[in-house]
Amino acid sequence: MARIARTRLHGLILAVSVLRVLVSAASAQTDVAPDLKFRSDVTEVRLTFSTTDIHNHVLATVQPADFAVVDQDRVIHNFKNFSRTEYTRLDIAILIDASNSLTPQFRQEMAQVVELLAQTRGVPDDSVSVVSFQDLKPAVVCEGNCRTLAESQFPVVRSGGLTPLYDSIVFTSRILAGHTDLHARKVLILFSDGMDTISQKSFTDALDSAVDHDIAVYSIDTSKKPHTSQGTSILRSLCVNTGGRYFSMEMGTEQVVDAVLKDFHATYTVAYKLPTQAMGFHQVQIFPTHDLSLQFHCRRGYYYPANPEN
Amino acid sequence: MKRLLLLVVSLCALSALLAAENRSREQGTIVRMRMADCVAAQHPFMNALSGSNRGPSGDVCPEYVLVTDKVVYVIVGKTSDQLVPLAETTRFHFQNNEVLIRLDDARRESRFHVKEMVLRQTWDRNQQIEEAQAAAAHHRADESSLADAQPELRAARR
C-alpha cells in the first residue's frame, strides 16, 4: 500500500516537474516575443463607384479610360484592377425623421415610406431595417424583415419633439455596420429636412460614420422649399460625400428605389496603388477624362493611418 | 490668271498659319488637381477702382499641375466650375500670358491663369523629397505607435 502511494507521489512530482519545465519554456518564449515586430503596409486603395450621365441616368457600362481618380490632389490613370463590384445583395436601412419640424408633412412622409417598402421587391426579406428619430434619441422600429411593416407600427409625431439627425445617422450606420456581409451594398435611405437641433454628434461625425462603414446615403428631402433650405445643402453634402444621391419629396419614391437598384447593378470597383503615404484623411474624387457631362458617385475618401494595422 | 495666283497665295498663307498654330500648341499631362483660392485679377489697383476685384471673396477655383517635358505649370481656373477633362494628354497653348486648353467635346477653349512655372527637373526633385518626407513621417509614427504598444503588451502577458 505504502509502495503504491510512494509510486503515485513520484509520478505526481514527475508530472509537476514536467509541467514546470513546459511553463518556463513557454514563459521564455513570451519574453522573446516583444522583440519581434510585425509590419504590414497598405499599398492599394479600392474604391467603389457608380456613374450617371447628364440626365442623371445610371451608366451600365464604364471603361477605365473614361475616368481618372484624384486622391490627395494626385491624378491617377493607372489602375491595378477595374471590375464590376461583386455585390450580391442590398442591405437597406430607412431612417425616418419623426420630429416636430416635419409635423405638416409627416403623413406624406409615412405614405412614402410604406410605398418605398412595397417597392423594394427585389431586395431579400431580411435586408430592410427601419429606424426613426425624435426627441433625444433614435429608436429601431424594426430590424431585418421590415417589408410587412404596417403603417400603425410607425412612430407618432409628438409636438415639441427635437431632431437628433446626426446622432441618428451615426446610430443607423452602426446598425448597418453590424451586418457583416462583405458582398452586401449598404444603403441608408434618409427621410429628413436636413435640420438637426439636439445631436451630441456633429455633421462631420455623421458623415465619417457613413464613410467609414462604406454606407451610401440616399436622402429624400422633406422640407417645404428644398431649394432655399439650409437643410437641403446638408442633405446634398451627405449624399455626394458617401456616393449616394439626393431627391426631393416631390420626385417620389419610385425614382429613389430605381436609383438604388440601378446603382447596385452598375457599381464598379477600381483599385490603384496608394499615391502618397501622407497620414490622415485622403480625399478622393473621380473625374471624367473626356466627357465632362459624366458624374461619378463614390465615397469622399478614406483614412490612411499612422499604423496601417489600426 | 491673277485670280489663280491670288488663290495659290491665300492657300500658302493659310497652310503656313495652320502649321504655325500646330507648332505653338503644346501637350502635357495633368498630374494634380485641387480646389484653391481663385487668383486675384492682374491689375488689383485698377480693378479695385472699378470695383471688380474679387480676390478676398473666398471663392475657390480648380487648380491644376500641368507637366510637360521641360516645364511644369500650375494653372488656376477663373471660376469654380471651370473643369477640364483629366485625360492622359492635355493639349494647350499660350495667349496673353494665359494657358488655353481646348476641351475635346467643346469647340471653345478654357482659359487659365498661370500661377507658377517650375523647371521639370526641379519639380521632379521636389516631388521625390516630398514623398520621402511623407514616408519618413509615416515610419516615425509607426515606430512610436509600436513603442507605445510594447509596455501594454508586456503588461497583458504578465
Coordinates of C-alpha atoms in Angstrom, one line a residue:
Chain A
M1 CA 0.0 0.0 0.0
A2 CA 2.8 2.4 1.1
R3 CA 4.7 1.4 -2.1
I4 CA 1.8 2.3 -4.3
A5 CA 1.4 5.6 -2.5
R6 CA 5.2 6.3 -3.0
T7 CA 4.9 5.4 -6.7
R8 CA 1.9 7.8 -7.1
L9 CA 3.8 10.5 -5.2
H10 CA 6.8 10.1 -7.5
G11 CA 4.5 10.2 -10.5
L12 CA 2.9 13.4 -9.2
I13 CA 6.3 15.0 -8.6
L14 CA 7.4 14.0 -12.1
A15 CA 4.3 15.4 -13.6
V16 CA 4.7 18.7 -11.7
S17 CA 8.4 19.0 -12.8
V18 CA 7.4 18.3 -16.4
L19 CA 4.7 21.0 -16.2
R20 CA 7.2 23.4 -14.6
V21 CA 9.7 22.8 -17.5
L22 CA 6.9 23.4 -20.0
V23 CA 5.6 26.6 -18.3
S24 CA 9.2 28.0 -18.0
A25 CA 9.8 27.2 -21.7
A26 CA 6.6 28.9 -22.6
S27 CA 7.4 32.0 -20.5
A28 CA 10.9 32.1 -22.0
Q29 CA 9.1 32.2 -25.4
T30 CA 6.8 35.1 -24.3
D31 CA 9.8 37.0 -23.1
V32 CA 11.4 36.8 -26.5
A33 CA 8.2 37.7 -28.3
P34 CA 8.1 41.5 -27.6
D35 CA 11.3 41.9 -29.7
L36 CA 9.6 40.7 -32.8
K37 CA 8.0 43.4 -35.0
F38 CA 5.2 42.5 -37.4
R39 CA 4.7 45.1 -40.1
S40 CA 2.1 45.4 -42.7
D41 CA 1.8 48.2 -45.3
V42 CA -1.3 49.4 -47.1
T43 CA -0.3 49.7 -50.7
E44 CA -3.6 49.5 -52.5
V45 CA -6.7 51.6 -52.4
R46 CA -10.1 50.1 -53.5
L47 CA -12.9 52.5 -54.5
T48 CA -16.5 51.6 -55.4
F49 CA -18.4 54.0 -57.6
S50 CA -21.4 54.4 -59.9
T51 CA -21.8 56.7 -62.9
T52 CA -24.6 58.9 -64.2
D53 CA -25.0 60.9 -67.4
I54 CA -26.2 64.4 -67.9
H55 CA -29.8 63.3 -67.5
N56 CA -29.0 61.6 -64.2
H57 CA -29.4 58.2 -65.7
V58 CA -27.1 55.4 -64.4
L59 CA -24.5 54.3 -67.0
A60 CA -24.3 50.5 -67.1
T61 CA -21.0 50.4 -69.0
V62 CA -17.9 52.3 -68.0
Q63 CA -14.4 51.8 -69.2
P64 CA -11.2 52.6 -67.2
A65 CA -10.3 55.2 -69.9
D66 CA -13.4 57.1 -69.1
F67 CA -12.2 58.4 -65.7
A68 CA -9.3 59.4 -63.5
V69 CA -9.2 59.2 -59.8
V70 CA -7.9 62.2 -57.8
D71 CA -6.5 61.1 -54.5
Q72 CA -5.0 63.8 -52.3
D73 CA -4.7 66.1 -55.3
R74 CA -2.9 63.4 -57.3
V75 CA -4.4 62.4 -60.6
I76 CA -4.3 58.6 -61.2
H77 CA -4.8 57.0 -64.5
N78 CA -3.0 53.7 -63.9
F79 CA -5.3 51.2 -62.2
K80 CA -4.2 47.9 -60.7
N81 CA -7.7 46.5 -61.2
F82 CA -11.1 47.5 -62.6
S83 CA -14.2 45.3 -62.4
R84 CA -17.8 45.3 -61.6
T85 CA -18.4 45.2 -57.9
E86 CA -19.3 41.7 -56.6
Y87 CA -22.3 42.8 -54.6
T88 CA -24.8 40.1 -54.3
R89 CA -27.3 41.7 -52.0
L90 CA -28.6 45.1 -50.7
D91 CA -28.7 46.0 -47.0
I92 CA -31.1 48.9 -46.6
A93 CA -31.9 51.0 -43.5
I94 CA -34.7 53.6 -43.8
L95 CA -34.2 56.4 -41.4
I96 CA -37.4 58.5 -40.7
D97 CA -37.4 62.0 -39.2
A98 CA -40.4 61.9 -36.9
S99 CA -39.6 65.2 -35.2
N100 CA -41.8 68.2 -34.7
S101 CA -40.4 70.2 -37.7
L102 CA -42.0 67.7 -40.0
T103 CA -45.5 67.6 -38.5
P104 CA -47.3 69.1 -41.5
Q105 CA -45.6 66.6 -44.0
F106 CA -45.5 63.6 -41.7
R107 CA -48.5 61.8 -43.2
Q108 CA -47.0 62.2 -46.7
E109 CA -43.6 61.0 -45.4
M110 CA -45.2 57.9 -43.8
A111 CA -47.1 57.2 -47.0
Q112 CA -43.8 57.4 -48.9
V113 CA -42.0 55.1 -46.5
V114 CA -44.8 52.5 -46.9
E115 CA -44.6 52.9 -50.7
L116 CA -40.8 52.6 -50.6
L117 CA -41.1 49.4 -48.6
A118 CA -43.5 48.0 -51.1
Q119 CA -41.2 48.9 -53.9
T120 CA -38.2 47.1 -52.5
R121 CA -39.4 43.8 -54.0
G122 CA -36.0 42.9 -55.5
V123 CA -34.4 43.1 -52.0
P124 CA -34.4 40.0 -49.8
D125 CA -36.8 40.0 -46.8
D126 CA -34.1 40.1 -44.2
S127 CA -32.3 43.2 -45.5
V128 CA -34.6 46.1 -44.8
S129 CA -34.5 47.9 -41.4
V130 CA -36.5 50.9 -40.2
V131 CA -35.2 53.5 -37.7
S132 CA -37.0 56.6 -36.6
F133 CA -35.8 59.6 -34.6
Q134 CA -37.4 62.3 -32.5
D135 CA -36.8 63.8 -29.0
L136 CA -33.4 62.8 -27.7
K137 CA -32.5 59.6 -29.4
P138 CA -33.2 57.3 -32.4
A139 CA -35.2 54.1 -32.0
V140 CA -35.3 50.9 -34.1
V141 CA -38.8 50.4 -35.4
C142 CA -37.9 47.1 -36.9
E143 CA -34.6 45.4 -37.9
G144 CA -34.1 43.0 -40.7
N145 CA -37.5 41.9 -42.0
C146 CA -39.5 45.1 -42.3
R147 CA -41.2 44.6 -45.6
T148 CA -44.5 43.7 -43.9
L149 CA -44.4 46.6 -41.5
A150 CA -47.9 48.2 -41.1
E151 CA -48.4 51.9 -41.0
S152 CA -49.8 51.6 -37.5
Q153 CA -46.4 50.4 -36.3
F154 CA -44.7 53.6 -37.3
P155 CA -43.9 56.3 -34.7
V156 CA -46.3 59.0 -33.9
V157 CA -45.1 62.6 -34.0
R158 CA -45.2 64.5 -30.7
S159 CA -45.3 68.2 -30.7
G160 CA -42.2 69.8 -29.2
G161 CA -40.1 66.9 -30.3
L162 CA -36.4 67.6 -31.0
T163 CA -34.3 66.5 -34.0
P164 CA -31.2 64.4 -33.3
L165 CA -30.4 63.9 -37.0
Y166 CA -26.6 63.4 -36.8
D167 CA -26.9 61.1 -33.8
S168 CA -29.4 59.0 -35.7
I169 CA -27.2 58.7 -38.8
V170 CA -24.3 57.5 -36.6
F171 CA -26.7 55.1 -34.8
T172 CA -28.1 53.7 -38.1
S173 CA -24.6 53.4 -39.6
R174 CA -23.6 51.3 -36.7
I175 CA -26.6 49.0 -37.2
L176 CA -25.7 48.6 -40.9
A177 CA -22.0 48.1 -40.0
G178 CA -23.1 45.3 -37.6
H179 CA -24.4 43.3 -40.6
T180 CA -21.0 41.9 -41.7
D181 CA -21.8 40.6 -45.2
L182 CA -18.9 41.7 -47.4
H183 CA -20.9 41.3 -50.5
A184 CA -23.8 43.5 -49.4
R185 CA -24.1 47.1 -50.6
K186 CA -25.1 49.1 -47.5
V187 CA -27.6 51.8 -48.2
L188 CA -29.2 54.4 -45.8
I189 CA -32.4 56.0 -47.1
L190 CA -32.9 59.1 -45.1
F191 CA -36.3 60.9 -44.9
S192 CA -35.5 64.3 -43.4
D193 CA -35.5 68.1 -43.9
G194 CA -31.7 68.1 -43.0
M195 CA -32.2 70.1 -39.8
D196 CA -30.7 69.0 -36.5
T197 CA -31.5 70.6 -33.2
I198 CA -30.1 68.4 -30.4
S199 CA -27.4 65.9 -31.5
Q200 CA -24.3 65.2 -29.5
K201 CA -22.6 64.3 -32.7
S202 CA -21.6 66.7 -35.4
F203 CA -22.3 66.7 -39.1
T204 CA -18.7 65.5 -39.6
D205 CA -19.2 62.7 -37.2
A206 CA -22.3 61.6 -39.1
L207 CA -20.6 61.8 -42.4
D208 CA -17.5 60.0 -41.1
S209 CA -19.6 57.2 -39.7
A210 CA -21.3 56.6 -43.0
V211 CA -18.0 56.9 -45.0
D212 CA -16.1 54.6 -42.5
H213 CA -18.6 51.9 -42.9
D214 CA -19.0 52.3 -46.7
I215 CA -22.6 53.3 -46.5
A216 CA -24.2 55.2 -49.4
V217 CA -26.8 57.8 -48.2
Y218 CA -29.8 58.4 -50.4
S219 CA -31.8 61.3 -48.9
I220 CA -35.4 62.3 -49.6
D221 CA -35.7 66.0 -48.7
T222 CA -39.0 66.6 -46.9
S223 CA -38.6 70.3 -46.5
K224 CA -41.3 72.6 -48.0
K225 CA -38.9 74.7 -50.0
P226 CA -36.0 72.4 -50.8
H227 CA -34.0 74.9 -52.9
T228 CA -33.8 77.6 -50.3
S229 CA -33.4 75.4 -47.2
Q230 CA -30.1 75.1 -45.3
G231 CA -31.0 71.5 -44.5
T232 CA -31.1 70.8 -48.3
S233 CA -27.4 71.6 -48.6
I234 CA -26.6 69.4 -45.6
L235 CA -28.5 66.5 -47.2
R236 CA -26.9 67.1 -50.6
S237 CA -23.5 67.1 -48.9
L238 CA -24.2 63.8 -47.1
C239 CA -25.3 62.2 -50.4
V240 CA -22.4 63.5 -52.5
N241 CA -19.8 62.5 -50.0
T242 CA -21.0 59.0 -49.5
G243 CA -21.7 58.0 -53.1
G244 CA -25.4 58.3 -52.7
R245 CA -28.0 60.6 -54.3
Y246 CA -30.3 63.4 -53.3
F247 CA -34.1 63.5 -54.1
S248 CA -36.8 66.0 -53.2
M249 CA -40.1 64.6 -51.8
E250 CA -42.0 65.6 -55.0
M251 CA -39.8 63.2 -57.1
G252 CA -41.5 60.2 -55.5
T253 CA -40.0 57.1 -54.0
E254 CA -40.1 55.2 -57.3
Q255 CA -37.1 57.2 -58.5
V256 CA -35.3 56.6 -55.3
V257 CA -35.7 52.8 -55.4
D258 CA -34.9 52.9 -59.1
A259 CA -31.6 54.7 -58.4
V260 CA -30.7 52.4 -55.5
L261 CA -31.3 49.3 -57.6
K262 CA -29.5 50.7 -60.7
D263 CA -26.5 51.8 -58.6
F264 CA -26.5 48.4 -57.1
H265 CA -26.3 46.7 -60.5
A266 CA -23.9 49.2 -62.2
T267 CA -21.4 49.6 -59.5
Y268 CA -17.7 49.3 -60.3
T269 CA -14.6 48.8 -58.2
V270 CA -11.3 50.4 -59.1
A271 CA -8.1 49.6 -57.3
Y272 CA -4.9 51.7 -57.5
K273 CA -1.6 52.0 -55.8
L274 CA -1.5 54.3 -52.8
P275 CA -0.3 57.5 -54.3
T276 CA 1.3 59.0 -51.2
Q277 CA 2.0 57.9 -47.7
A278 CA 0.7 61.2 -46.2
M279 CA -1.1 60.3 -43.0
G280 CA -4.6 61.3 -42.2
F281 CA -7.7 61.7 -44.4
H282 CA -7.2 61.1 -48.1
Q283 CA -9.9 63.0 -50.1
V284 CA -10.9 61.1 -53.2
Q285 CA -12.9 62.2 -56.2
I286 CA -13.4 60.7 -59.7
F287 CA -13.4 63.0 -62.8
P288 CA -14.1 62.2 -66.4
T289 CA -11.2 62.1 -68.9
H290 CA -13.2 63.2 -71.9
D291 CA -17.0 63.5 -71.4
L292 CA -17.5 66.3 -68.8
S293 CA -21.2 65.5 -68.5
L294 CA -20.5 62.3 -66.7
Q295 CA -20.7 62.3 -62.9
F296 CA -19.1 59.7 -60.7
H297 CA -20.5 58.9 -57.3
C298 CA -18.2 57.5 -54.7
R299 CA -17.3 57.9 -51.1
R300 CA -15.4 61.1 -50.3
G301 CA -12.2 59.4 -49.1
Y302 CA -10.5 57.2 -46.6
Y303 CA -8.2 57.4 -43.6
Y304 CA -4.6 56.4 -44.1
P305 CA -3.5 55.7 -40.5
A306 CA 0.0 56.2 -39.0
N307 CA 0.0 52.5 -38.2
P308 CA -1.9 50.6 -41.0
E309 CA -2.8 47.8 -38.6
N310 CA -5.2 50.3 -37.0
Chain B
M1 CA -4.5 84.3 -114.1
K2 CA -4.5 87.0 -111.5
R3 CA -7.3 85.2 -109.6
L4 CA -5.4 81.9 -109.7
L5 CA -2.3 83.5 -108.4
L6 CA -4.3 85.1 -105.5
L7 CA -5.8 81.7 -104.7
V8 CA -2.4 80.0 -104.6
V9 CA -1.0 82.7 -102.3
S10 CA -4.0 82.5 -100.0
L11 CA -3.7 78.7 -99.7
C12 CA 0.0 79.0 -98.9
A13 CA -0.7 81.7 -96.3
L14 CA -3.4 79.5 -94.7
S15 CA -1.3 76.4 -94.6
A16 CA 1.6 78.4 -93.1
L17 CA -0.8 79.8 -90.5
L18 CA -2.1 76.3 -89.6
A19 CA 1.4 74.9 -89.3
A20 CA 2.4 77.8 -87.0
E21 CA -0.6 77.2 -84.8
N22 CA 0.3 73.5 -84.6
R23 CA 3.8 74.3 -83.7
S24 CA 2.7 76.7 -80.9
R25 CA 0.4 74.1 -79.4
E26 CA 2.0 72.1 -76.6
Q27 CA 1.0 69.0 -74.8
G28 CA 1.3 67.8 -71.3
T29 CA -0.3 65.8 -68.5
I30 CA -2.4 67.0 -65.6
V31 CA -0.9 65.2 -62.6
R32 CA -2.6 67.1 -59.8
M33 CA -5.8 68.8 -59.2
R34 CA -7.3 70.6 -56.2
M35 CA -9.7 73.4 -55.3
A36 CA -7.7 76.5 -54.3
D37 CA -8.3 80.2 -53.9
C38 CA -9.1 82.0 -57.1
V39 CA -6.2 84.1 -58.4
A40 CA -6.8 87.8 -57.9
A41 CA -7.0 89.9 -61.1
Q42 CA -3.7 91.0 -62.5
H43 CA -4.3 94.8 -62.0
P44 CA -5.6 95.0 -58.5
F45 CA -5.4 98.8 -58.3
M46 CA -7.4 99.3 -61.4
N47 CA -9.8 96.6 -60.5
A48 CA -10.3 98.0 -57.0
L49 CA -11.1 101.3 -58.5
S50 CA -13.6 99.7 -60.9
G51 CA -14.9 97.6 -58.1
S52 CA -14.3 94.3 -59.9
N53 CA -11.5 92.9 -57.8
R54 CA -12.8 89.6 -56.2
G55 CA -9.5 88.5 -54.6
P56 CA -10.5 88.2 -50.9
S57 CA -14.0 86.9 -51.6
G58 CA -13.1 83.4 -50.6
D59 CA -14.1 81.8 -53.9
V60 CA -12.4 78.5 -54.8
C61 CA -11.3 77.6 -58.3
P62 CA -9.8 74.4 -59.8
E63 CA -6.0 74.4 -59.7
Y64 CA -4.1 72.0 -62.0
V65 CA -0.5 71.0 -62.2
L66 CA 0.3 70.5 -65.9
V67 CA 3.5 68.7 -66.5
T68 CA 5.3 69.0 -69.9
D69 CA 8.7 67.6 -71.0
K70 CA 10.6 70.7 -69.8
V71 CA 8.4 72.9 -67.7
V72 CA 5.7 72.3 -65.1
Y73 CA 2.8 74.8 -64.9
V74 CA 0.5 75.4 -62.0
I75 CA -2.6 76.9 -63.6
V76 CA -5.8 78.2 -61.9
G77 CA -9.3 78.5 -63.4
K78 CA -11.3 81.7 -63.3
T79 CA -14.5 80.2 -61.9
S80 CA -15.3 77.3 -59.6
D81 CA -16.9 75.2 -62.4
Q82 CA -14.1 75.6 -64.9
L83 CA -13.2 71.9 -65.0
V84 CA -11.1 70.2 -67.7
P85 CA -11.2 66.5 -68.7
L86 CA -8.4 64.7 -66.9
A87 CA -7.1 62.9 -70.0
E88 CA -3.7 61.4 -70.1
T89 CA -2.7 64.0 -72.7
T90 CA -3.8 67.6 -72.5
R91 CA -3.2 69.9 -75.4
F92 CA -2.8 73.6 -74.7
H93 CA -1.2 76.9 -75.9
F94 CA -0.4 80.3 -74.6
Q95 CA -2.2 83.6 -75.3
N96 CA -1.7 86.8 -73.4
N97 CA 0.1 85.1 -70.5
E98 CA -2.8 82.6 -70.1
V99 CA -3.0 78.9 -70.8
L100 CA -5.8 77.9 -73.2
I101 CA -6.9 74.3 -73.1
R102 CA -9.2 73.0 -75.8
L103 CA -11.9 70.7 -74.4
D104 CA -12.4 67.6 -76.6
D105 CA -16.2 67.8 -76.8
A106 CA -16.5 71.5 -77.0
R107 CA -15.3 74.0 -79.7
R108 CA -14.4 76.6 -77.1
E109 CA -11.2 76.8 -75.2
S110 CA -10.9 77.2 -71.5
R111 CA -8.6 80.0 -70.2
F112 CA -6.4 79.6 -67.1
H113 CA -4.1 81.9 -65.2
V114 CA -0.6 80.7 -64.8
K115 CA 0.1 80.7 -61.1
E116 CA 3.6 79.2 -61.1
M117 CA 6.2 77.8 -63.5
V118 CA 8.9 75.4 -62.5
L119 CA 11.5 73.5 -64.5
R120 CA 10.6 69.9 -64.8
Q121 CA 13.9 68.7 -63.3
T122 CA 13.4 70.9 -60.2
W123 CA 9.8 69.8 -59.8
D124 CA 10.7 66.1 -60.1
R125 CA 13.3 66.5 -57.4
N126 CA 10.9 68.4 -55.1
Q127 CA 8.4 65.6 -55.6
Q128 CA 10.9 63.0 -54.5
I129 CA 11.8 65.0 -51.4
E130 CA 8.1 65.5 -50.5
E131 CA 7.4 61.7 -50.9
A132 CA 10.5 60.7 -48.9
Q133 CA 9.4 63.1 -46.1
A134 CA 5.9 61.6 -46.0
A135 CA 7.3 58.1 -45.9
A136 CA 9.7 59.1 -43.1
A137 CA 6.9 60.7 -41.1
H138 CA 4.8 57.6 -41.6
H139 CA 7.7 55.4 -40.5
R140 CA 8.3 57.5 -37.4
A141 CA 4.6 57.4 -36.4
D142 CA 4.7 53.6 -37.0
E143 CA 7.8 53.3 -34.7
S144 CA 6.2 55.4 -31.9
S145 CA 2.9 53.5 -32.0
L146 CA 4.9 50.2 -31.7
A147 CA 6.9 51.6 -28.8
D148 CA 3.7 52.8 -27.1
A149 CA 2.1 49.4 -27.6
Q150 CA 5.0 47.4 -26.1
P151 CA 4.6 48.1 -22.4
E152 CA 0.9 47.4 -22.7
L153 CA 1.7 44.1 -24.4
R154 CA 4.2 43.1 -21.7
A155 CA 1.7 44.0 -19.0
A156 CA -1.0 42.0 -20.8
R157 CA 1.3 39.0 -21.0
R158 CA 2.1 39.2 -17.2

